[in-house]
Short mmCIF file of C-alpha atoms in Angstrom, two decimals:
data_model
loop_
_atom_site.label_atom_id
_atom_site.label_comp_id
_atom_site.label_asym_id
_atom_site.label_seq_id
_atom_site.Cartn_x
_atom_site.Cartn_y
_atom_site.Cartn_z
CA MET A 13 -13.56 31.09 28.44
CA LEU A 14 -10.84 31.26 25.69
CA LEU A 15 -9.98 28.69 23.44
CA GLN A 16 -6.27 27.53 24.03
CA PRO A 17 -4.16 27.69 20.87
CA LYS A 18 -2.85 24.35 19.62
CA PRO A 19 0.81 23.67 19.82
CA SER A 20 2.25 23.63 16.49
CA LEU A 21 5.62 22.34 14.97
CA THR A 22 7.00 23.13 11.66
CA PHE A 23 7.04 19.58 9.32
CA ASP A 24 11.69 20.60 9.46
CA ASP A 25 11.09 20.54 13.20
CA TRP A 26 9.35 16.99 13.41
CA LEU A 27 11.96 15.97 11.19
CA ALA A 28 15.29 16.77 13.33
CA ASN A 29 13.39 15.80 16.59
CA GLU A 30 12.74 12.18 14.88
CA ARG A 31 16.26 12.04 13.45
CA ALA A 32 17.48 13.44 16.88
CA ALA A 33 14.73 10.80 19.03
CA ILE A 34 16.88 7.78 20.28
CA GLU A 35 13.38 5.98 21.63
CA GLY A 36 10.16 5.99 20.27
CA ARG A 37 8.81 7.61 16.97
CA SER A 38 5.89 10.21 15.88
CA GLU A 39 4.14 10.75 12.87
CA TYR A 40 3.66 14.57 11.78
CA ILE A 41 0.27 15.77 9.98
CA ASP A 42 -0.13 19.35 9.77
CA GLY A 43 1.53 20.51 12.42
CA GLU A 44 0.67 18.24 14.89
CA VAL A 45 2.74 14.94 16.59
CA PHE A 46 1.14 11.75 17.10
CA ALA A 47 3.08 9.45 19.20
CA MET A 48 3.59 5.78 17.55
CA THR A 49 3.01 2.57 20.24
CA GLY A 50 5.24 -0.55 19.85
CA ALA A 51 3.69 -3.31 17.64
CA ARG A 52 2.36 -7.08 18.78
CA GLU A 53 3.76 -9.97 17.52
CA GLN A 54 0.90 -10.56 15.07
CA HIS A 55 2.15 -7.71 13.40
CA ASN A 56 5.93 -8.00 13.57
CA LEU A 57 5.20 -11.27 11.66
CA ILE A 58 3.02 -10.26 9.21
CA VAL A 59 5.45 -7.29 8.04
CA THR A 60 8.43 -10.01 8.40
CA ASN A 61 6.31 -12.61 6.21
CA LEU A 62 5.29 -9.66 3.93
CA ILE A 63 9.33 -8.71 3.44
CA GLY A 64 9.59 -12.16 2.86
CA GLU A 65 7.91 -12.35 0.33
CA LEU A 66 8.21 -9.50 -1.86
CA HIS A 67 12.09 -9.14 -1.12
CA PRO A 68 12.79 -11.90 -3.80
CA GLN A 69 10.09 -11.11 -5.97
CA MET A 70 12.46 -7.91 -6.54
CA LYS A 71 15.74 -9.27 -7.24
CA GLY A 72 17.56 -8.63 -10.43
CA ARG A 73 14.70 -5.70 -10.43
CA PRO A 74 15.09 -1.84 -9.93
CA CYS A 75 12.38 -2.94 -7.29
CA ARG A 76 12.95 -1.83 -3.21
CA ILE A 77 11.06 -2.51 -0.17
CA TYR A 78 11.58 -0.10 2.90
CA ALA A 79 9.57 -1.52 6.69
CA ASN A 80 9.26 0.13 9.67
CA ASP A 81 11.80 2.79 9.77
CA MET A 82 11.59 4.44 6.89
CA LYS A 83 9.73 7.45 6.60
CA VAL A 84 7.43 8.84 4.15
CA ARG A 85 7.04 12.58 2.92
CA ILE A 86 3.37 13.64 1.58
CA ARG A 87 4.12 17.26 0.99
CA ALA A 88 0.28 17.87 -0.26
CA ALA A 89 -0.61 17.38 2.94
CA ASN A 90 2.01 18.60 5.16
CA ALA A 91 2.63 15.40 6.57
CA GLY A 92 5.10 12.49 7.39
CA THR A 93 4.54 8.98 8.35
CA TYR A 94 6.12 5.83 9.21
CA PRO A 95 4.18 3.66 7.07
CA ASP A 96 4.53 -0.81 7.87
CA LEU A 97 6.03 -1.21 4.64
CA VAL A 98 6.68 1.03 1.46
CA ALA A 99 7.95 -0.28 -1.80
CA LEU A 100 8.71 1.21 -5.64
CA CYS A 101 10.41 -0.02 -8.69
CA GLY A 102 12.32 2.57 -10.70
CA GLU A 103 13.66 5.16 -10.20
CA HIS A 104 13.57 6.54 -5.93
CA GLU A 105 13.62 9.86 -4.30
CA PHE A 106 14.57 10.93 -1.24
CA LEU A 107 13.99 14.28 0.87
CA ASP A 108 17.94 14.83 1.60
CA GLU A 109 20.76 13.12 1.44
CA ARG A 110 20.04 11.50 4.77
CA ARG A 111 17.88 9.01 2.62
CA ASP A 112 15.56 8.69 5.61
CA LEU A 113 12.66 10.64 4.03
CA LEU A 114 10.90 8.62 0.90
CA LEU A 115 8.88 11.01 -1.51
CA ASN A 116 7.78 8.40 -4.12
CA PRO A 117 6.20 5.08 -3.06
CA SER A 118 3.92 2.92 -5.47
CA LEU A 119 2.89 0.92 -2.74
CA ILE A 120 2.55 1.41 0.97
CA VAL A 121 1.47 -1.24 3.04
CA GLU A 122 -0.04 -1.15 6.56
CA VAL A 123 -0.70 -3.69 9.11
CA LEU A 124 -4.63 -2.80 10.81
CA SER A 125 -4.18 -3.11 14.85
CA ASN A 126 -7.40 -1.95 16.94
CA SER A 127 -5.85 1.31 17.90
CA THR A 128 -4.98 2.47 14.32
CA GLU A 129 -7.86 0.44 11.66
CA ALA A 130 -10.21 3.55 11.83
CA TYR A 131 -7.08 6.05 11.11
CA ASP A 132 -5.52 3.68 8.44
CA ARG A 133 -8.37 3.35 6.70
CA GLY A 134 -10.09 6.93 6.88
CA GLY A 135 -7.83 9.66 7.59
CA LYS A 136 -4.56 8.41 7.13
CA PHE A 137 -5.40 6.87 3.52
CA ALA A 138 -6.76 10.07 2.66
CA ILE A 139 -3.38 11.64 3.52
CA TYR A 140 -1.97 8.87 1.21
CA ARG A 141 -3.59 9.09 -1.84
CA ARG A 142 -2.63 12.87 -1.90
CA ILE A 143 1.10 11.21 -2.92
CA PRO A 144 1.38 11.15 -6.94
CA SER A 145 3.43 8.34 -7.35
CA LEU A 146 1.07 5.98 -5.31
CA THR A 147 -1.00 3.45 -7.46
CA GLU A 148 -1.46 0.65 -4.14
CA TYR A 149 -2.67 0.82 -0.77
CA LEU A 150 -2.62 -2.45 1.12
CA LEU A 151 -4.24 -3.20 4.25
CA VAL A 152 -3.79 -6.32 6.61
CA SER A 153 -5.86 -7.55 9.27
CA GLN A 154 -4.01 -8.55 12.21
CA TYR A 155 -6.60 -10.57 14.15
CA ARG A 156 -8.19 -12.81 11.00
CA VAL A 157 -7.41 -13.73 7.43
CA ALA A 158 -8.50 -10.55 5.40
CA VAL A 159 -6.17 -8.44 3.32
CA GLU A 160 -7.82 -5.11 1.27
CA LEU A 161 -6.11 -4.02 -1.40
CA PHE A 162 -7.04 0.06 -2.74
CA SER A 163 -5.64 0.38 -6.59
CA ARG A 164 -5.64 3.68 -8.20
CA GLY A 165 -7.05 3.52 -11.99
CA ALA A 166 -5.92 5.85 -14.51
CA ASP A 167 -8.87 8.14 -13.93
CA ASP A 168 -7.37 8.57 -10.20
CA ARG A 169 -10.32 6.56 -8.56
CA TRP A 170 -9.61 4.19 -6.29
CA THR A 171 -11.20 0.62 -6.69
CA LEU A 172 -11.21 -2.36 -3.78
CA SER A 173 -10.20 -5.74 -3.77
CA GLU A 174 -10.64 -7.94 -0.48
CA PHE A 175 -9.17 -11.03 0.04
CA THR A 176 -10.25 -13.49 3.11
CA ALA A 177 -9.13 -17.03 2.03
CA LEU A 178 -5.77 -18.35 2.47
CA ASP A 179 -5.61 -20.19 -0.69
CA ALA A 180 -6.22 -16.58 -2.61
CA THR A 181 -3.88 -14.66 -4.35
CA VAL A 182 -2.57 -10.71 -4.23
CA THR A 183 -1.59 -9.03 -7.78
CA LEU A 184 0.43 -5.90 -6.82
CA ALA A 185 0.90 -4.33 -10.10
CA SER A 186 2.81 -1.17 -8.66
CA VAL A 187 5.52 -3.72 -7.94
CA GLY A 188 5.06 -6.57 -10.35
CA CYS A 189 4.28 -9.25 -7.22
CA THR A 190 2.34 -11.59 -5.87
CA LEU A 191 1.37 -13.06 -2.59
CA THR A 192 -0.21 -15.47 -1.08
CA LEU A 193 -2.32 -14.71 2.05
CA ALA A 194 -1.17 -18.29 3.14
CA GLU A 195 1.94 -16.75 3.14
CA ILE A 196 1.48 -13.45 4.58
CA TYR A 197 -0.48 -15.19 7.56
CA ASP A 198 2.42 -17.92 8.05
CA LYS A 199 2.80 -18.35 11.55
CA VAL A 200 0.28 -15.36 12.64
CA ASP A 201 -1.77 -16.81 15.48
CA LEU A 202 -5.05 -15.19 14.32
CA GLU A 203 -7.58 -14.34 17.49
CA PRO A 204 -11.09 -16.45 17.79
CA VAL A 205 -13.89 -14.55 16.31
#
Protein backbone atom coordinates (compact mmCIF):
# COMPACT_ATOMS: atom_id res chain seq x y z
CA MET A 1 0.00 0.00 0.00
CA LEU A 2 1.36 3.40 -0.95
CA LEU A 3 0.96 6.36 1.35
CA GLN A 4 -0.87 9.22 -0.27
CA PRO A 5 0.82 12.60 0.07
CA LYS A 6 -0.98 15.01 2.34
CA PRO A 7 -2.52 17.89 0.42
CA SER A 8 -0.58 21.02 1.16
CA LEU A 9 -1.43 24.67 0.77
CA THR A 10 0.94 27.60 0.84
CA PHE A 11 0.45 30.29 3.44
CA ASP A 12 -0.41 32.81 0.69
CA ASP A 13 -3.10 30.48 -0.71
CA TRP A 14 -4.58 29.99 2.77
CA LEU A 15 -4.59 33.74 3.41
CA ALA A 16 -6.31 34.46 0.09
CA ASN A 17 -8.98 31.85 0.91
CA GLU A 18 -9.50 33.28 4.42
CA ARG A 19 -9.86 36.80 3.09
CA ALA A 20 -12.39 35.66 0.47
CA ALA A 21 -14.42 33.44 2.81
CA ILE A 22 -17.91 34.59 3.68
CA GLU A 23 -18.39 32.11 6.49
CA GLY A 24 -16.13 30.00 8.65
CA ARG A 25 -12.53 30.37 9.65
CA SER A 26 -9.53 28.10 9.60
CA GLU A 27 -6.01 28.12 10.94
CA TYR A 28 -2.92 27.35 8.89
CA ILE A 29 -0.03 25.29 10.26
CA ASP A 30 2.84 24.54 7.88
CA GLY A 31 0.76 23.51 4.86
CA GLU A 32 -2.23 22.09 6.72
CA VAL A 33 -5.55 23.86 7.24
CA PHE A 34 -7.72 23.25 10.30
CA ALA A 35 -11.36 24.35 10.40
CA MET A 36 -12.47 26.26 13.47
CA THR A 37 -15.85 25.78 15.12
CA GLY A 38 -18.08 28.39 16.70
CA ALA A 39 -17.83 29.35 20.35
CA ARG A 40 -20.23 28.72 23.22
CA GLU A 41 -21.83 31.44 25.35
CA GLN A 42 -19.26 31.07 28.16
CA HIS A 43 -16.44 31.57 25.68
CA ASN A 44 -18.01 34.70 24.20
CA LEU A 45 -18.78 36.20 27.62
CA ILE A 46 -15.20 35.66 28.78
CA VAL A 47 -13.75 37.32 25.67
CA THR A 48 -16.18 40.23 26.06
CA ASN A 49 -15.30 40.58 29.74
CA LEU A 50 -11.57 40.57 28.96
CA ILE A 51 -12.00 43.30 26.35
CA GLY A 52 -14.16 45.27 28.77
CA GLU A 53 -11.41 45.15 31.39
CA LEU A 54 -8.41 45.72 29.14
CA HIS A 55 -9.71 48.43 26.83
CA PRO A 56 -10.23 51.14 29.49
CA GLN A 57 -6.77 50.45 30.92
CA MET A 58 -5.24 50.96 27.48
CA LYS A 59 -6.91 54.30 26.76
CA GLY A 60 -4.45 57.14 26.35
CA ARG A 61 -1.57 54.70 25.84
CA PRO A 62 -0.12 53.29 22.60
CA CYS A 63 -1.75 49.92 23.30
CA ARG A 64 -4.20 47.93 21.21
CA ILE A 65 -6.36 44.89 21.78
CA TYR A 66 -7.90 42.75 19.04
CA ALA A 67 -10.44 39.97 19.40
CA ASN A 68 -11.41 36.86 17.46
CA ASP A 69 -10.99 37.96 13.85
CA MET A 70 -7.45 39.33 13.96
CA LYS A 71 -5.12 36.77 12.47
CA VAL A 72 -1.56 36.33 13.75
CA ARG A 73 1.31 35.30 11.48
CA ILE A 74 4.03 33.12 13.01
CA ARG A 75 6.72 33.13 10.34
CA ALA A 76 9.13 30.83 12.19
CA ALA A 77 6.43 28.14 12.29
CA ASN A 78 4.90 28.92 8.87
CA ALA A 79 1.55 29.42 10.59
CA GLY A 80 -1.46 31.70 10.73
CA THR A 81 -3.88 31.56 13.66
CA TYR A 82 -6.93 33.31 15.11
CA PRO A 83 -6.26 33.79 18.84
CA ASP A 84 -9.24 34.71 20.98
CA LEU A 85 -7.47 37.94 21.96
CA VAL A 86 -4.18 39.57 21.01
CA ALA A 87 -2.71 42.77 22.41
CA LEU A 88 0.40 44.88 22.29
CA CYS A 89 1.73 48.25 23.35
CA GLY A 90 3.86 50.25 20.95
CA GLU A 91 4.24 49.92 17.22
CA HIS A 92 2.05 47.32 15.57
CA GLU A 93 3.26 45.45 12.50
CA PHE A 94 0.96 43.94 9.92
CA LEU A 95 1.69 41.61 7.02
CA ASP A 96 0.37 44.10 4.46
CA GLU A 97 -1.92 47.08 3.93
CA ARG A 98 -5.04 44.96 4.69
CA ARG A 99 -4.07 45.18 8.39
CA ASP A 100 -5.81 41.90 9.18
CA LEU A 101 -2.75 39.82 10.04
CA LEU A 102 -0.67 40.94 13.03
CA LEU A 103 3.03 40.07 13.20
CA ASN A 104 4.07 41.30 16.65
CA PRO A 105 1.65 40.56 19.50
CA SER A 106 3.06 40.76 23.02
CA LEU A 107 0.03 39.09 24.65
CA ILE A 108 -2.08 36.23 23.31
CA VAL A 109 -5.17 34.95 25.13
CA GLU A 110 -6.92 31.66 24.42
CA VAL A 111 -10.17 30.61 26.10
CA LEU A 112 -10.00 26.87 26.63
CA SER A 113 -12.68 24.47 25.45
CA ASN A 114 -12.87 20.70 25.70
CA SER A 115 -11.99 20.37 22.03
CA THR A 116 -9.04 22.82 22.01
CA GLU A 117 -7.52 22.66 25.50
CA ALA A 118 -4.82 20.08 24.79
CA TYR A 119 -3.80 21.81 21.56
CA ASP A 120 -3.84 25.31 23.12
CA ARG A 121 -1.54 24.07 25.90
CA GLY A 122 0.72 21.99 23.68
CA GLY A 123 1.17 22.40 19.95
CA LYS A 124 -0.33 25.86 19.67
CA PHE A 125 1.72 27.19 22.58
CA ALA A 126 4.84 25.71 20.98
CA ILE A 127 4.00 27.64 17.81
CA TYR A 128 3.26 30.86 19.70
CA ARG A 129 6.57 30.65 21.57
CA ARG A 130 8.28 31.17 18.21
CA ILE A 131 6.90 34.74 17.99
CA PRO A 132 9.83 36.94 19.09
CA SER A 133 7.58 39.74 20.41
CA LEU A 134 5.35 37.46 22.52
CA THR A 135 6.03 37.79 26.24
CA GLU A 136 2.76 36.53 27.77
CA TYR A 137 0.29 33.76 26.99
CA LEU A 138 -2.92 33.68 29.01
CA LEU A 139 -5.15 30.60 29.15
CA VAL A 140 -8.66 30.98 30.57
CA SER A 141 -10.93 28.04 31.36
CA GLN A 142 -14.55 28.45 30.39
CA TYR A 143 -15.71 25.65 32.71
CA ARG A 144 -14.21 26.61 36.07
CA VAL A 145 -12.42 29.53 37.68
CA ALA A 146 -8.92 28.85 36.39
CA VAL A 147 -6.52 31.22 34.66
CA GLU A 148 -2.92 30.41 33.75
CA LEU A 149 -0.38 33.03 32.75
CA PHE A 150 2.80 31.95 30.99
CA SER A 151 5.45 34.70 31.00
CA ARG A 152 8.68 34.77 29.00
CA GLY A 153 11.73 35.77 31.03
CA ALA A 154 14.85 37.59 29.86
CA ASP A 155 16.52 34.16 29.52
CA ASP A 156 13.73 33.08 27.11
CA ARG A 157 12.32 30.65 29.69
CA TRP A 158 8.60 30.55 30.31
CA THR A 159 7.17 30.56 33.84
CA LEU A 160 3.64 29.66 34.86
CA SER A 161 1.44 31.54 37.34
CA GLU A 162 -1.92 29.99 38.21
CA PHE A 163 -5.01 31.77 39.54
CA THR A 164 -8.12 29.98 40.83
CA ALA A 165 -9.83 32.39 43.26
CA LEU A 166 -12.40 34.93 42.12
CA ASP A 167 -10.66 37.64 44.15
CA ALA A 168 -7.30 36.95 42.48
CA THR A 169 -5.64 39.61 40.33
CA VAL A 170 -3.56 38.85 37.23
CA THR A 171 -0.91 41.38 36.24
CA LEU A 172 -0.17 41.51 32.52
CA ALA A 173 3.22 43.20 32.34
CA SER A 174 3.31 43.00 28.54
CA VAL A 175 0.49 45.53 28.24
CA GLY A 176 0.63 47.19 31.66
CA CYS A 177 -2.83 46.00 32.74
CA THR A 178 -4.41 43.99 35.54
CA LEU A 179 -7.38 41.65 35.51
CA THR A 180 -9.46 40.28 38.35
CA LEU A 181 -10.93 36.84 37.96
CA ALA A 182 -14.31 38.10 39.25
CA GLU A 183 -14.48 40.40 36.21
CA ILE A 184 -13.23 37.75 33.77
CA TYR A 185 -16.01 35.40 34.93
CA ASP A 186 -18.78 38.01 35.36
CA LYS A 187 -22.13 36.51 34.22
CA VAL A 188 -20.42 33.27 33.11
CA ASP A 189 -22.34 30.14 34.17
CA LEU A 190 -19.61 27.72 35.12
CA GLU A 191 -20.24 24.02 34.83
CA PRO A 192 -20.46 22.01 38.04
CA VAL A 193 -17.26 20.14 38.89
